[in-house]
XYZ file of C-alpha atoms in Angstrom:
398
model
C 0.405 28.155 -35.447
C -3.259 28.215 -35.306
C -3.887 28.466 -39.055
C -1.690 27.334 -41.980
C -2.824 28.202 -45.601
C -1.674 26.158 -48.489
C -1.957 28.215 -51.752
C -2.005 25.665 -54.522
C -4.226 22.559 -54.560
C -2.161 20.239 -56.729
C 0.474 17.699 -56.030
C 2.971 19.831 -54.098
C 0.340 21.586 -52.027
C -1.337 18.216 -51.172
C 1.945 16.700 -50.062
C 2.786 19.706 -47.970
C -0.677 19.531 -46.299
C -0.093 15.936 -45.601
C 3.305 16.609 -44.253
C 1.821 19.010 -41.775
C -0.690 16.481 -40.410
C 1.911 13.713 -40.384
C 4.147 15.801 -38.172
C 1.463 16.647 -35.741
C -0.021 19.841 -36.757
C -3.647 19.883 -35.503
C -4.567 23.491 -36.221
C -6.824 24.945 -38.964
C -5.462 23.975 -42.316
C -6.884 25.861 -45.467
C -6.106 24.779 -49.050
C -6.714 27.333 -51.763
C -6.877 26.145 -55.409
C -7.432 28.211 -58.615
C -8.879 25.149 -60.338
C -12.260 23.769 -59.416
C -10.912 20.223 -59.048
C -9.424 18.420 -55.967
C -5.703 17.479 -56.489
C -5.109 15.186 -59.511
C -2.181 13.562 -61.204
C -0.885 15.491 -64.257
C 1.571 13.204 -65.985
C -1.162 11.020 -67.591
C -2.800 14.122 -69.228
C -0.331 14.001 -72.129
C -0.331 10.220 -72.522
C -3.060 7.789 -71.288
C -5.753 10.478 -70.922
C -5.430 11.493 -74.676
C -5.292 7.959 -76.042
C -7.744 6.021 -73.848
C -10.762 4.592 -75.510
C -14.301 5.656 -74.667
C -15.479 8.860 -72.917
C -13.342 10.254 -70.116
C -14.719 10.203 -66.531
C -16.774 13.291 -65.788
C -14.879 13.555 -62.498
C -11.280 13.008 -61.699
C -11.617 9.163 -61.904
C -8.089 7.403 -61.776
C -6.273 10.750 -61.875
C -7.515 11.678 -58.293
C -4.813 11.943 -55.658
C -7.211 11.790 -52.780
C -10.351 9.912 -51.773
C -12.956 10.623 -49.117
C -11.050 8.760 -46.398
C -7.836 10.779 -47.214
C -9.733 14.003 -47.203
C -11.378 13.151 -43.854
C -8.050 12.412 -42.400
C -6.533 15.589 -43.755
C -9.434 17.755 -42.187
C -8.729 20.728 -44.338
C -10.965 23.463 -45.592
C -10.950 23.462 -49.334
C -11.416 26.835 -51.171
C -11.485 25.779 -54.879
C -12.073 27.711 -57.992
C -10.600 30.870 -56.584
C -7.221 32.455 -57.230
C -4.928 33.966 -54.460
C -4.026 37.393 -55.616
C -1.931 38.864 -52.760
C 0.120 38.050 -49.779
C 0.513 40.638 -46.936
C 2.891 39.449 -44.459
C 2.391 42.623 -42.329
C -1.097 41.682 -41.586
C -0.649 37.966 -41.895
C -3.250 37.681 -44.640
C -3.744 36.002 -48.036
C -6.114 37.830 -50.275
C -8.362 36.002 -52.791
C -9.525 37.258 -56.110
C -13.207 37.111 -55.057
C -12.498 39.609 -52.360
C -12.087 37.331 -49.345
C -9.204 37.735 -46.991
C -7.736 34.750 -45.087
C -5.907 35.499 -41.840
C -3.126 32.946 -41.521
C -0.020 32.223 -39.303
C 1.832 30.153 -41.919
C 1.829 30.005 -45.676
C 2.810 27.164 -48.051
C 3.259 28.660 -51.623
C 2.478 25.894 -54.038
C 0.986 27.875 -57.066
C 3.084 25.913 -59.593
C 3.689 27.115 -63.072
C 1.636 28.119 -66.113
C 2.319 27.352 -69.758
C 4.260 29.823 -71.822
C 2.305 30.835 -74.878
C 2.750 32.357 -78.367
C 0.972 35.179 -80.046
C -2.407 33.934 -81.457
C -2.522 31.205 -78.888
C -6.177 32.166 -78.399
C -7.038 31.134 -81.962
C -9.341 28.138 -81.940
C -7.624 24.929 -82.431
C -4.528 26.087 -80.574
C -3.919 24.362 -77.262
C -1.540 24.351 -74.307
C -1.518 21.395 -71.929
C -1.242 21.966 -68.186
C -4.586 21.223 -66.511
C -7.264 18.613 -66.772
C -9.603 21.080 -68.514
C -6.829 21.687 -71.002
C -6.567 17.989 -71.601
C -10.284 17.523 -72.044
C -10.509 20.214 -74.731
C -7.468 18.922 -76.587
C -8.843 15.254 -76.397
C -12.173 16.459 -77.756
C -10.578 18.188 -80.786
C -8.260 15.265 -81.577
C -11.378 13.147 -81.895
C -13.557 15.673 -83.804
C -11.969 15.017 -87.264
C -8.454 16.593 -86.785
C -6.009 14.846 -89.126
C -2.919 17.122 -89.082
C -1.295 18.128 -85.708
C 1.672 20.441 -85.216
C 3.394 20.323 -81.874
C 5.575 23.333 -81.062
C 8.275 22.357 -78.646
C 10.069 19.019 -78.262
C 10.432 18.951 -74.588
C 8.807 16.067 -72.526
C 5.258 17.552 -72.683
C 5.622 18.173 -76.504
C 7.185 14.746 -77.179
C 4.520 12.930 -75.163
C 1.714 14.669 -76.889
C 3.291 13.866 -80.304
C 3.543 10.315 -79.209
C -0.111 10.158 -78.254
C -1.171 11.800 -81.519
C 0.805 9.248 -83.493
C -0.848 6.458 -81.468
C -4.246 7.877 -82.492
C -3.143 7.603 -86.145
C -2.849 11.312 -86.737
C -0.307 13.074 -88.965
C 1.882 14.917 -86.511
C 4.997 17.128 -86.829
C 7.102 18.410 -84.008
C 8.864 21.835 -84.316
C 11.773 22.708 -82.014
C 13.565 26.053 -82.092
C 16.775 24.662 -80.492
C 19.271 22.689 -82.674
C 18.319 19.654 -80.573
C 15.764 19.128 -77.781
C 16.665 18.422 -74.143
C 20.406 19.149 -74.440
C 20.471 21.006 -71.088
C 19.012 18.056 -69.289
C 20.682 15.156 -71.137
C 23.717 16.450 -73.069
C 24.107 16.428 -76.815
C 24.831 12.780 -77.402
C 22.029 11.381 -75.247
C 19.598 14.163 -76.344
C 20.094 13.039 -79.883
C 19.533 9.405 -78.890
C 16.191 10.249 -77.227
C 15.108 12.616 -80.055
C 15.623 9.809 -82.550
C 12.514 8.129 -81.087
C 10.386 10.513 -83.206
C 11.967 9.300 -86.470
C 11.791 5.763 -85.414
C 8.039 6.072 -85.268
C 7.573 8.149 -88.423
C 7.085 11.649 -86.738
C 9.099 14.388 -88.398
C 11.088 16.572 -85.900
C 12.092 19.946 -87.374
C 14.900 21.474 -85.292
C 16.704 24.717 -85.443
C 13.744 26.873 -86.662
C 11.310 28.940 -84.764
C 7.727 29.832 -85.424
C 6.952 33.041 -87.226
C 3.152 32.980 -86.827
C 0.115 30.838 -86.574
C -2.092 30.919 -89.706
C -5.761 31.135 -89.804
C -8.733 33.504 -88.915
C -11.743 31.702 -87.514
C -9.418 28.787 -86.455
C -5.909 27.718 -86.913
C -4.963 26.271 -90.384
C -1.228 26.079 -90.200
C 2.151 27.155 -88.608
C 4.450 29.338 -90.490
C 8.097 28.803 -89.542
C 10.755 31.335 -89.406
C 12.349 29.945 -92.520
C 9.072 30.620 -94.505
C 7.753 27.038 -94.607
C 4.086 26.526 -93.804
C 2.991 23.361 -91.948
C -0.766 22.699 -92.489
C -2.482 21.981 -89.171
C -5.985 21.298 -87.897
C -4.748 21.305 -84.269
C -1.622 23.056 -82.819
C -0.247 22.252 -79.404
C 2.136 24.693 -77.832
C 4.655 23.161 -75.470
C 7.340 25.853 -75.111
C 7.976 25.593 -71.401
C 6.344 27.170 -68.332
C 6.712 30.047 -66.056
C 6.343 29.977 -62.224
C 3.152 31.591 -60.994
C 4.469 34.386 -58.778
C 2.661 37.407 -59.985
C 0.383 37.442 -56.936
C 3.406 37.716 -54.692
C 4.709 40.971 -56.056
C 4.894 43.561 -53.318
C 4.938 40.845 -50.567
C 8.694 41.378 -49.734
C 9.574 37.853 -51.109
C 12.655 37.531 -53.413
C 11.355 36.514 -56.745
C 13.671 35.308 -59.645
C 12.105 32.869 -62.071
C 10.337 31.372 -58.915
C 10.304 31.991 -55.125
C 13.803 32.111 -53.710
C 14.228 29.742 -50.794
C 17.065 28.227 -48.772
C 17.910 24.525 -49.140
C 14.839 23.624 -46.895
C 12.192 25.432 -48.921
C 12.138 28.241 -46.425
C 11.796 31.811 -47.691
C 13.190 34.982 -46.140
C 9.761 35.861 -44.676
C 8.939 34.231 -41.413
C 6.206 31.555 -41.626
C 6.409 31.270 -45.427
C 7.709 28.261 -47.386
C 7.471 27.279 -51.042
C 7.263 23.864 -52.783
C 7.031 22.323 -56.156
C 7.475 24.097 -59.586
C 7.292 27.603 -58.103
C 10.112 27.099 -55.564
C 13.743 27.993 -56.381
C 16.010 26.356 -53.792
C 19.606 27.196 -52.894
C 22.117 24.577 -53.758
C 24.598 24.421 -50.816
C 28.257 24.570 -51.800
C 27.508 25.903 -55.272
C 26.294 29.333 -54.735
C 23.552 28.637 -57.195
C 19.847 27.830 -57.124
C 17.641 25.328 -58.779
C 13.840 25.112 -59.667
C 12.788 21.601 -60.429
C 9.665 21.051 -62.611
C 9.343 17.380 -61.889
C 6.685 15.190 -60.222
C 9.016 13.598 -57.667
C 10.442 16.987 -56.504
C 6.903 18.368 -56.047
C 5.912 15.281 -54.024
C 9.062 15.042 -51.938
C 9.434 18.665 -51.080
C 6.145 18.829 -49.156
C 7.225 16.848 -45.980
C 10.500 18.832 -45.765
C 8.826 22.192 -46.078
C 6.113 21.208 -43.609
C 8.765 20.250 -40.958
C 10.711 23.395 -41.418
C 7.591 25.618 -41.373
C 6.514 24.161 -38.038
C 10.052 24.413 -36.630
C 10.273 28.072 -37.699
C 13.572 27.486 -39.255
C 15.328 25.063 -41.495
C 16.081 21.915 -39.514
C 16.069 19.549 -42.635
C 17.398 20.325 -46.098
C 15.731 19.037 -49.245
C 18.372 16.586 -50.465
C 16.602 14.178 -52.589
C 18.266 13.007 -55.793
C 16.673 14.663 -58.866
C 14.579 12.134 -60.865
C 12.254 12.429 -63.829
C 10.708 10.113 -66.428
C 8.828 10.442 -69.629
C 6.794 7.839 -71.719
C 7.139 8.270 -75.485
C 6.247 5.884 -78.389
C 6.044 2.905 -75.926
C 9.549 3.648 -74.467
C 10.156 4.788 -70.935
C 12.892 7.379 -70.506
C 14.267 7.647 -66.874
C 16.916 10.095 -65.612
C 18.350 10.547 -62.093
C 21.186 12.669 -60.727
C 22.826 15.832 -61.329
C 24.407 16.099 -64.827
C 26.739 19.151 -65.343
C 28.329 20.370 -68.606
C 31.535 18.476 -69.257
C 30.380 15.220 -67.721
C 31.343 12.210 -69.783
C 28.969 9.447 -70.703
C 29.562 5.704 -70.543
C 27.206 3.181 -72.110
C 26.416 0.317 -69.658
C 23.906 -1.567 -71.756
C 22.347 -1.474 -75.123
C 22.898 0.936 -78.010
C 21.807 4.573 -78.101
C 21.951 4.526 -81.910
C 19.225 1.787 -81.793
C 17.189 3.795 -79.095
C 14.061 1.699 -79.618
C 15.874 -1.312 -78.222
C 16.743 0.536 -75.122
C 20.007 1.418 -73.518
C 21.509 2.420 -70.035
C 23.987 5.296 -69.766
C 26.085 6.574 -66.778
C 27.335 10.142 -66.632
C 30.658 10.658 -64.820
C 32.810 13.523 -63.655
C 36.486 12.706 -62.722
C 35.451 8.978 -62.953
C 32.782 9.396 -60.331
C 29.173 8.711 -61.436
C 26.895 11.776 -61.259
C 23.701 10.654 -63.118
C 22.164 7.728 -64.927
C 19.882 7.739 -67.996
C 17.854 4.743 -69.231
C 15.522 3.926 -72.058
C 13.521 0.747 -71.367
C 15.939 -0.457 -68.687
C 13.850 -0.035 -65.597
C 15.539 -2.707 -63.357
C 19.149 -1.772 -63.758
C 18.178 1.935 -63.738
C 16.403 1.527 -60.381
C 19.441 -0.189 -58.851
C 21.887 2.511 -60.047
C 19.556 5.218 -58.924
C 19.382 3.802 -55.395
C 23.204 3.389 -55.296
C 23.657 6.904 -56.670
C 21.429 8.240 -53.901
C 23.499 6.524 -51.300
C 26.627 7.953 -52.536
C 28.198 8.726 -56.010
C 31.242 6.596 -55.425
C 29.104 3.510 -54.938
C 26.973 3.982 -58.005
C 29.020 1.868 -60.429
C 31.567 -0.761 -59.498
């Protein structure tokens, strides 16, 4: 391959580009990014970035994932602040929104995901949080006299933003349409334990009711719930999930279904095209199903696998890393690893989930075989069990 184009200049795209160089690719490497920034770390945006004292760095500062030495070694052409708007496999080109066309032999799709929104999201005072620019705008408003914040959505982003607002001394309420947040990921019992962190820190969590509308004309003044209640708000943060950015791929011949469909090695049905990160939906061998992971570790680890398979022209290595994610809320670290399925049982190894602030360690099992592990403020035993689970489920717990 003389030219490989990585479309997406965030974590997954960066690791795919590094994977190409690490595996000996010495051709032209082009990285296209819709944002004007070099790759940066997103997890701190909902946490430390919002709560840090002083003015934020005008550049990327500690969020940067590269430095000049790294970039020199990568030897890539960076096309930033421009969006890819079409992929034409027949001509071997990627089209950009500014009219340019890039001829390429290989493509890494790493366009990630974009926040889902509500009607009236454009009303001043209403925010989503995905990018550094989003975080800067939200941080400025939280420090400009806002006293009441409503967070819509109690997933990890919503919970982390609520935690940060509470740390800033703001009056914050979390609204969740589901009866309980994070049940698909954690199961009902453990989801309830983690959700109780809000109450333990004086943050109301209103579950089982949706949002009817956002109130206000010149700027947001409140959130009207489906049950008729109105929550006053100076700032509203919408965290109701994300959608993979695949619109630019329509008409390309790629199979799209809540992401780009790939085999177990991030390889698509189009020759010379792979996908990584939040946008990639990978086959799960032996299950007949697919999975799309929206986690930092998946985005980082898929890059090397996709790069190897792209250079090989076929899948020579599957992506088989154990799923892992974490979240920091109210001073507690929540960590999860493995593949939980409905019907798995839960055994408490340490601590008490009913006193979640004190921490606990839980093991999920299926037919007495460990499948996943969840920890709150138990980093050392969690790390041990995660490693053992990755080696083989029967070794995870004696």
